[in-house]
Tab-separated table of C-alpha atoms in Angstrom:
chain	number	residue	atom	x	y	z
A	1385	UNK	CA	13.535	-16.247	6.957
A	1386	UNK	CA	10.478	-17.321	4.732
A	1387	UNK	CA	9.568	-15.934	1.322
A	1388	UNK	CA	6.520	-14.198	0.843
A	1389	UNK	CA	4.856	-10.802	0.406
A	1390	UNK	CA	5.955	-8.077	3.225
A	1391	UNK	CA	4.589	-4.272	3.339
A	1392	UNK	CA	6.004	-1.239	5.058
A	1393	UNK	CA	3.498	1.217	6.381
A	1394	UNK	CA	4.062	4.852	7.225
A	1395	UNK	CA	1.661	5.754	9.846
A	1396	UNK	CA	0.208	9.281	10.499
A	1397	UNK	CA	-0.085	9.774	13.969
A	1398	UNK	CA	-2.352	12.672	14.358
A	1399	UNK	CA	-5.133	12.704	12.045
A	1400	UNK	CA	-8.095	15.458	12.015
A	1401	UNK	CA	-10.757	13.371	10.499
A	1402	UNK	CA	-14.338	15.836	9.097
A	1403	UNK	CA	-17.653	14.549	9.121
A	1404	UNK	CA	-18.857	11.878	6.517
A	1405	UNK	CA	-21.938	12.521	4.205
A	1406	UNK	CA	-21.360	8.920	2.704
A	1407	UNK	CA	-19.788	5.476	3.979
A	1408	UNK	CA	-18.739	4.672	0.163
A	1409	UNK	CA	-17.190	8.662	0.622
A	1410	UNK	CA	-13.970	9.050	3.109
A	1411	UNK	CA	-14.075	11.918	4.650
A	1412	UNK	CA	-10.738	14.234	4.292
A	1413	UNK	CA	-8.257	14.586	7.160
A	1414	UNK	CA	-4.725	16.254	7.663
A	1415	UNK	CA	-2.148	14.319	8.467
A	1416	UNK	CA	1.863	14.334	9.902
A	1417	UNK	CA	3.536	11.202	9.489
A	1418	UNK	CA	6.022	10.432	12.292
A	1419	UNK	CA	6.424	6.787	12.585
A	1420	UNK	CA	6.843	3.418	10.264
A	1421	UNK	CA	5.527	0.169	10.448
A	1422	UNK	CA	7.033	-2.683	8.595
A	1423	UNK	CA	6.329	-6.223	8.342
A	1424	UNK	CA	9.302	-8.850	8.373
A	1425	UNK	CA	7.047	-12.414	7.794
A	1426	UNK	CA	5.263	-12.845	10.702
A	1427	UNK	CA	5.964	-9.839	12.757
A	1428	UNK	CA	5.472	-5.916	12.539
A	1429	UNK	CA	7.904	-3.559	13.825
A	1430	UNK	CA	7.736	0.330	13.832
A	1431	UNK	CA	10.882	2.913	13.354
A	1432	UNK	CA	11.397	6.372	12.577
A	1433	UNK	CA	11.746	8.117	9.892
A	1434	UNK	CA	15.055	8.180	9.765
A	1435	UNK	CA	14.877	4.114	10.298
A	1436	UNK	CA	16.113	4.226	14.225
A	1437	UNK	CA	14.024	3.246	17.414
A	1438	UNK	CA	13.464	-0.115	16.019
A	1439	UNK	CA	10.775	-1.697	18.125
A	1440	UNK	CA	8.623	-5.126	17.853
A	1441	UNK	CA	4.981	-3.747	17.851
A	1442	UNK	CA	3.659	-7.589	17.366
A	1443	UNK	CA	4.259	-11.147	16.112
A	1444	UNK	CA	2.446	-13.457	14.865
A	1445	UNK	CA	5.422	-16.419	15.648
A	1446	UNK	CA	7.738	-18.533	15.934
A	1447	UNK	CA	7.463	-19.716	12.824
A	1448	UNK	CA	5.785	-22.914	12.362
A	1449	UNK	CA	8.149	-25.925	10.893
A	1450	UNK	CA	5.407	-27.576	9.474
A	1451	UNK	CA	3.599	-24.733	7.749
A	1452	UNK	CA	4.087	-20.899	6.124
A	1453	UNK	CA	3.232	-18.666	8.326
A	1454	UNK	CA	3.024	-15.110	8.004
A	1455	UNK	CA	1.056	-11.838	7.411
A	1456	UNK	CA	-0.197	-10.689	3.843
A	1457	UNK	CA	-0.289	-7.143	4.621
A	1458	UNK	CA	-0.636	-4.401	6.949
A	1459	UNK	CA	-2.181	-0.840	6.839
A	1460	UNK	CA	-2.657	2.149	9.290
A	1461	UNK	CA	-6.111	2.431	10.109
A	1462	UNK	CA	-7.094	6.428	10.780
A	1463	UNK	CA	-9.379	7.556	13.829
A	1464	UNK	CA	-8.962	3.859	15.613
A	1465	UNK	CA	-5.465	4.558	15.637
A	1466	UNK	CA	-4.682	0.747	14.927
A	1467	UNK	CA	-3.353	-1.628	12.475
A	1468	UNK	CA	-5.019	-4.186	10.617
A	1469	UNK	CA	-3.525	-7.246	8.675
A	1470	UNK	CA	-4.067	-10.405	7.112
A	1471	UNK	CA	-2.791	-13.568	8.464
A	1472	UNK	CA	-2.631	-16.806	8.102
A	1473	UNK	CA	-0.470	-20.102	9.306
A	1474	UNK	CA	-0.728	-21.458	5.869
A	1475	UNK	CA	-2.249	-20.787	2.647
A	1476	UNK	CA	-4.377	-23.718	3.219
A	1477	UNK	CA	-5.602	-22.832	6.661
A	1478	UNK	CA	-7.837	-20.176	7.359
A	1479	UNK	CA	-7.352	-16.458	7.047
A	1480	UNK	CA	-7.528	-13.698	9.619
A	1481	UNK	CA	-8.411	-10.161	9.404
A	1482	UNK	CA	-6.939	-9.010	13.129
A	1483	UNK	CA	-6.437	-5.527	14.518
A	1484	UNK	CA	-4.131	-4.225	17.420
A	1485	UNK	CA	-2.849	-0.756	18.947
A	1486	UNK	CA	0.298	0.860	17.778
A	1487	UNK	CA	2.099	-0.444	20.722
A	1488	UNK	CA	0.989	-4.407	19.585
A	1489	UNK	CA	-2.016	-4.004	22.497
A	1490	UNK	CA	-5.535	-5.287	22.156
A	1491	UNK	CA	-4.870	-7.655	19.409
A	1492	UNK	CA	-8.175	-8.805	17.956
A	1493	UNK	CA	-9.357	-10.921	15.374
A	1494	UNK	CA	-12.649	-8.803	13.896
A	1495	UNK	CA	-13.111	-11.372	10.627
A	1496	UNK	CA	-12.076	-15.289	9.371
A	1497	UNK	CA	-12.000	-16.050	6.236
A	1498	UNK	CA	-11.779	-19.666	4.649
A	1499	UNK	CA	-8.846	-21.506	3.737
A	1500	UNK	CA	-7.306	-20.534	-0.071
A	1501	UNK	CA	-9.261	-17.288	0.026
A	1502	UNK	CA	-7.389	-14.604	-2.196
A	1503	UNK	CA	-8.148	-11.970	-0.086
A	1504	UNK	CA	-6.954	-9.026	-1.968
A	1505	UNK	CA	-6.306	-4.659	-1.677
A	1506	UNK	CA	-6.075	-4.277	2.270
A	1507	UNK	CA	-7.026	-0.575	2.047
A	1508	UNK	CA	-7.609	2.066	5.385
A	1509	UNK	CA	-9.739	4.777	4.557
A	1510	UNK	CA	-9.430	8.027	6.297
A	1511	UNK	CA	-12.291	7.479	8.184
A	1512	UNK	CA	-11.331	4.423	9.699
A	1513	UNK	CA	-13.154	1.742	7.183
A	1514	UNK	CA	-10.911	-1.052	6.187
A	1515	UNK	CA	-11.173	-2.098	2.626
A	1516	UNK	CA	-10.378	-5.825	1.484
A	1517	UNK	CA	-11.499	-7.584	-2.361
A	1518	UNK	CA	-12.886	-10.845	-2.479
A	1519	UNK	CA	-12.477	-12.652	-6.071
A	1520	UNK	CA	-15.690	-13.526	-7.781
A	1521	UNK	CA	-15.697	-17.384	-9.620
A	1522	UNK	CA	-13.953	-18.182	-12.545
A	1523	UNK	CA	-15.208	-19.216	-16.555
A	1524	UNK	CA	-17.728	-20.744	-17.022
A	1525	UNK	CA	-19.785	-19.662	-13.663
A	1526	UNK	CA	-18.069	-16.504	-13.997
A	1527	UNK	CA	-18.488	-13.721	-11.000
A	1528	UNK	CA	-17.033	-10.209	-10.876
A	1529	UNK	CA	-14.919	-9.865	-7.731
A	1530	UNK	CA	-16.401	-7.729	-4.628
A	1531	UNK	CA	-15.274	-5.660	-2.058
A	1532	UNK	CA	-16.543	-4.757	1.128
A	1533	UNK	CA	-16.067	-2.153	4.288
A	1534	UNK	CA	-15.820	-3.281	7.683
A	1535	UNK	CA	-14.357	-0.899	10.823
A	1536	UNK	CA	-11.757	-1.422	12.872
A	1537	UNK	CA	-13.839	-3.158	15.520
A	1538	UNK	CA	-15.190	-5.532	13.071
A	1539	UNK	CA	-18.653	-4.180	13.084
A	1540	UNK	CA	-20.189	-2.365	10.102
A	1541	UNK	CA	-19.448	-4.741	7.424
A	1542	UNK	CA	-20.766	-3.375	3.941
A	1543	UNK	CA	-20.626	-4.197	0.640
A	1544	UNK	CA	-18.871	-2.085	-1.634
A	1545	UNK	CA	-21.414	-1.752	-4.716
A	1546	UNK	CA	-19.215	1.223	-6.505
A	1547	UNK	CA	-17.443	-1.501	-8.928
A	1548	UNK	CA	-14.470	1.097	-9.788
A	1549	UNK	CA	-12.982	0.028	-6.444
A	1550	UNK	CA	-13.406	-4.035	-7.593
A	1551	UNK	CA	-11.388	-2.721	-10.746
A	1552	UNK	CA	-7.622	-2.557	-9.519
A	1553	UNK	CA	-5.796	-4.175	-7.360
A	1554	UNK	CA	-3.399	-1.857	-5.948
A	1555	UNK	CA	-4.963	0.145	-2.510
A	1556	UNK	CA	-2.272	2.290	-3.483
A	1557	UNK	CA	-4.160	3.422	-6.562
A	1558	UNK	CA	-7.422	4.423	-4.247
A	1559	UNK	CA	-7.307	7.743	-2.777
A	1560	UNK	CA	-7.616	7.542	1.132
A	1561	UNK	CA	-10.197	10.300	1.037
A	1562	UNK	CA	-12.404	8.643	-0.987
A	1563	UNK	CA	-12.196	11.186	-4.065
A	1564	UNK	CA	-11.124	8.855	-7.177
A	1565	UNK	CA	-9.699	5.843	-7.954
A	1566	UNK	CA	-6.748	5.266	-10.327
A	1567	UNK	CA	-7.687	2.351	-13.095
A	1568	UNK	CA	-5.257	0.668	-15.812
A	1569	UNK	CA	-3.611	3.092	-18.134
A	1570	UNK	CA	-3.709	6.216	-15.850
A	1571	UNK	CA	-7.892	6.654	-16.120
A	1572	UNK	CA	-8.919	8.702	-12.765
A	1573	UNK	CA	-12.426	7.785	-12.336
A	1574	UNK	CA	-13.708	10.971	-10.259
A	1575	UNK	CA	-15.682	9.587	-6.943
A	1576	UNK	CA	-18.488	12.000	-5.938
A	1577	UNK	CA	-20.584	10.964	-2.583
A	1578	UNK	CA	-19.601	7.473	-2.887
A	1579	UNK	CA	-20.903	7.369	-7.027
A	1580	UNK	CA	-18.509	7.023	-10.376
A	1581	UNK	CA	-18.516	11.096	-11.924
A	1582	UNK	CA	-18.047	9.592	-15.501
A	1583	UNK	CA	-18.555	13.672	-16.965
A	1584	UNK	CA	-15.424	14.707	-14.507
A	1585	UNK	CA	-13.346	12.025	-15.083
A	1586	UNK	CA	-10.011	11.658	-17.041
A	1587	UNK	CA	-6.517	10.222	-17.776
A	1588	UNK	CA	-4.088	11.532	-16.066
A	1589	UNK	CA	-1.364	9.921	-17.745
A	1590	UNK	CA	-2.260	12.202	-20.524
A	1591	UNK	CA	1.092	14.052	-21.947
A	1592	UNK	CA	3.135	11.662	-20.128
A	1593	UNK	CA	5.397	8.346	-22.147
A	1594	UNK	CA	3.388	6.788	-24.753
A	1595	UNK	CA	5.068	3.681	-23.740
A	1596	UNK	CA	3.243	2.898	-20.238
A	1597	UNK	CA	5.570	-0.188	-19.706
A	1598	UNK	CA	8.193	2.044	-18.764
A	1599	UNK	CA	5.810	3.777	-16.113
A	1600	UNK	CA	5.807	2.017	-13.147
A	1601	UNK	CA	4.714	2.054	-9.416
A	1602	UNK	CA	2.001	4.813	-9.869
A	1603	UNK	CA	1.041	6.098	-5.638
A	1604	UNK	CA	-2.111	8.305	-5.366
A	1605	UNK	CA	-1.449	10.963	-1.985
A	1606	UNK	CA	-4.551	10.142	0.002
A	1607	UNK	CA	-6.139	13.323	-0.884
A	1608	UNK	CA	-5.962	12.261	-4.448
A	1609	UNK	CA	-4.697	15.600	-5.248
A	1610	UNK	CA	-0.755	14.078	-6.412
A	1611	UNK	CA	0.562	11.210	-8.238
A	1612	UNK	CA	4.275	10.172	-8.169
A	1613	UNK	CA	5.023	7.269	-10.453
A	1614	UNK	CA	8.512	5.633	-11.698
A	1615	UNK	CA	9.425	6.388	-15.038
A	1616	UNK	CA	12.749	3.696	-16.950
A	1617	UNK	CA	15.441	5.431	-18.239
A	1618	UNK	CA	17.643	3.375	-21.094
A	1619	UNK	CA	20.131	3.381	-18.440
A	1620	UNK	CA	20.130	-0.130	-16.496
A	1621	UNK	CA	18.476	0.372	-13.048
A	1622	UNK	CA	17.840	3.703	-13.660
A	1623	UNK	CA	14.347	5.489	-12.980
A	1624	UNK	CA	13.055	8.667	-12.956
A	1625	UNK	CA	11.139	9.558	-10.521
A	1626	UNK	CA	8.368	11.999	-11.398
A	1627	UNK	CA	5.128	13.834	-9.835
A	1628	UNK	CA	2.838	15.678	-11.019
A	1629	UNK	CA	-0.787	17.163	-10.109
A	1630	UNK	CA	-3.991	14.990	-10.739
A	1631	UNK	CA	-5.711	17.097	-12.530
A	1632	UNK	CA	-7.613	17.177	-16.035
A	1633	UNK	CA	-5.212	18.161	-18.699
A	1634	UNK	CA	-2.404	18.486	-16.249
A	1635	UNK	CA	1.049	19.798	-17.615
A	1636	UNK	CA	3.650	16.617	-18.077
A	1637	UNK	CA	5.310	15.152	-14.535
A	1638	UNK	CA	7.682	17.120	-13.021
A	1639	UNK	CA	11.356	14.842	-12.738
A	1640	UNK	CA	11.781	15.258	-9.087
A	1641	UNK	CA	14.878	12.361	-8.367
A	1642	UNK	CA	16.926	10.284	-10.776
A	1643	UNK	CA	17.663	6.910	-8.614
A	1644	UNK	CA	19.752	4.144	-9.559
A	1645	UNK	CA	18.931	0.507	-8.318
A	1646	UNK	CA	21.981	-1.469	-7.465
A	1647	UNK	CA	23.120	-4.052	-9.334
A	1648	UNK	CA	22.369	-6.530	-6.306
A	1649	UNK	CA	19.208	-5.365	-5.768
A	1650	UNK	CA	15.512	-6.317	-7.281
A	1651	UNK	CA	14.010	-4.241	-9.468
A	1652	UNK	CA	10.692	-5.730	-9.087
A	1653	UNK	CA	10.633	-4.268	-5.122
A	1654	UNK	CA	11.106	-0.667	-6.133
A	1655	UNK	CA	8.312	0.897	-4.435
A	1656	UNK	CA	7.014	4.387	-4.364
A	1657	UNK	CA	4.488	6.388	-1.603
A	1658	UNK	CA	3.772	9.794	-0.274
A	1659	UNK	CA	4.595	10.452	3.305
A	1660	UNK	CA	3.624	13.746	5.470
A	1661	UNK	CA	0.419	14.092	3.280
A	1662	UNK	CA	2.256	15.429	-0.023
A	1663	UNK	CA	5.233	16.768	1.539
A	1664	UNK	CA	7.382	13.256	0.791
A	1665	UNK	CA	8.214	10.131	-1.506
A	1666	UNK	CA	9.494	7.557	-0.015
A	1667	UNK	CA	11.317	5.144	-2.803
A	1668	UNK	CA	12.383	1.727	-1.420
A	1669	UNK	CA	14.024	-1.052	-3.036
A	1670	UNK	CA	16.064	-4.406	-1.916
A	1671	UNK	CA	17.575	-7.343	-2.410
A	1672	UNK	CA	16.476	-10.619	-1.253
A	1673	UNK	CA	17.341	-14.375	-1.363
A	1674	UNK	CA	14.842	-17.413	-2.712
A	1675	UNK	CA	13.210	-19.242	-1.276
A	1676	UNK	CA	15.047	-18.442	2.751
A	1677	UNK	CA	16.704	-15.495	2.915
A	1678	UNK	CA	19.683	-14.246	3.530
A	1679	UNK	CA	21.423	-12.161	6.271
A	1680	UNK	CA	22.904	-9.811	3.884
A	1681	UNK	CA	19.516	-9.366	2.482
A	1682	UNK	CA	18.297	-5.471	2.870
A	1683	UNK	CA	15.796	-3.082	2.124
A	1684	UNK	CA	16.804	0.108	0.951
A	1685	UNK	CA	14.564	3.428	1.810
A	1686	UNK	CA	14.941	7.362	0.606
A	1687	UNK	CA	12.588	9.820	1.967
A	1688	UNK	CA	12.739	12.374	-1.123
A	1689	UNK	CA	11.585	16.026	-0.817
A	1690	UNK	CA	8.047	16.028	-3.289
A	1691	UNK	CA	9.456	19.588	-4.431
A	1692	UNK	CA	13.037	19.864	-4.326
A	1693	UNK	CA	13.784	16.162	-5.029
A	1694	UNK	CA	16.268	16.256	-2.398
A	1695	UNK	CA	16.985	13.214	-0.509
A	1696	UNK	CA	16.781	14.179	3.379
A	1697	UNK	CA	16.819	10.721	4.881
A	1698	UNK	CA	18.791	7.614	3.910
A	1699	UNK	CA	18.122	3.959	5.964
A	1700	UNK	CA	18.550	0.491	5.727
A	1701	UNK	CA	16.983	-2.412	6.956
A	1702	UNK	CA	19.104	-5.335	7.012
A	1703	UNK	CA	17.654	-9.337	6.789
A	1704	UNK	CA	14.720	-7.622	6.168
A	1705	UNK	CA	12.401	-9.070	3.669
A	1706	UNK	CA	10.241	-5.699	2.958
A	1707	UNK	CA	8.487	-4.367	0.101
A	1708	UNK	CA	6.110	-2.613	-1.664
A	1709	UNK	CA	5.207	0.196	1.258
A	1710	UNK	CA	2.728	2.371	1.524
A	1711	UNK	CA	1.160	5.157	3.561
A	1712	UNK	CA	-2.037	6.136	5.049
């Protein structure tokens, strides 16, 4: 298998989206995860989440001989009820934004980009806008970077003018509902009807380690209202993993889960998001082979209790080359 960037997606499968006073403003919605998608290169597959009922939802293959292949990332799109990803046959061929049911159906292409466009932060808003970065030019022309909107049908493209969004470049650091986005070194910059609330906003890192390059992975929940983060231990491979309220002032993280990464396995592709609204973590980690692959590569997931800690599911996915997942 090819080396490159793979996502896992949890998908929430009922969603009970409110009105919207403001495109730049998600609305809120409730949500009960039941299914994940995961891409493997050039093809997405769902499971359970318990990791059984493996199924291909779509591919993007065979792989091509001559070329690279594969998809950049995948989300859950809310009130469509579809995916989106980014794809491309080669990084110097042009880019795809496409769209397709849960079941792989209707697969659309709703935008092209250019070749070598660092498209960037593939984000699904609860209200079914699709968020992507574009970068702006570098020294001496220099351009800040921009993002835009568009829907799941491709219509509605917008320019994102809100530049707190153009300021990470995580979409798991942008709360789904549209109420804040998480900048470097823990900042929550409150969103209010689609504007920056400088007055109400804070750092929510505040009483945590001085030393932020032991913190790492921070996850938003989509209603902004938790943050789970990985905190290093002196132990080798060893993280705690914490949560804690995002709010101003907020007692220090709560240590729900102390994991241990293998030995074998990459720290780099630890990987923390909430799942069931705020009900779960799920941590993931794996190992995997340069530059091809390996059939003894996996990816490891635990679906963690966000108030016991306990681990109530265990899976693996073997061959797999997936990381970094993340829920909407």
């Amino acid at each position: 298998m090819k080396k490159t960037f793979f996502y896992l997606a949890i998908a929430s499968l009922s969603f009970l989206a409110c009105s919207k006073s403001d495109d730049s403003n998600p609305s809120v919605s409730s949500e009960e995860s039941t299914t994940v998608f995961y891409t493997d290169t050039f093809n997405i597959y769902s499971t359970d989440l318990k990791g059984g009922s493996r199924k291909l939802v779509t591919s993007e293959g065979p792989s091509n001989s001559t070329s690279n292949n594969y998809i950049i990332a995948t989300v859950y799109v809310p009130t469509s009820n579809r995916l989106a990803y980014i794809y491309t046959e080669k990084y110097d061929q042009p880019f795809f934004l496409k769209t397709c049911n849960l079941d792989g159906s209707d697969k659309k292409t709703i935008k092209t980009f250019p070749a070598f466009t660092q498209i960037g932060l593939l984000k699904a808003t609860s209200d079914g806008q699709i968020f992507y970065t574009l970068p702006g030019k570098p020294f001496p022309n220099q351009t800040p970077s921009k993002t835009f909107s568009i829907k799941a049908d491709g219509t509605g493209e917008t320019e994102i003018t809100q530049q707190v969004y153009a300021s990470t470049s995580d979409p798991d650091l942008i709360s789904a509902d549209g109420k804040g986005v998480l900048l470097n070194g823990g900042y929550f910059a409150v969103i209010v009807n689609g504007t920056f609330d400088e007055r109400n906003s804070f750092n929510v890192l505040t009483n945590e380690e001085k030393d932020q390059t032991k913190i790492k992975q921070l996850s938003l929940s989509n209603d902004a209202s938790k943050l789970t983060f990985a905190q290093k231990t002196a132990t080798a491979g060893q993280y705690e993993i914490r949560i804690k309220n995002v709010v101003k002032d907020a007692p220090t993280s709560t240590v729900l889960y102390t994991l241990n990464i293998p030995s074998d396995a990459s720290e780099f592709t630890l990987s923390l998001k909430f799942v069931n609204g705020t009900k779960n973590i799920l941590v993931s980690y794996g190992k995997f082979t340069s530059p091809k692959g390996s059939v003894n590569d996996y990816t490891n997931c635990d679906l963690i209790d966000a108030v016991s800690g306990k681990v109530t599911n265990t899976w693996k996915f073997m061959g797999d080359e997936i990381y970094n997942p993340f829920t909407n």
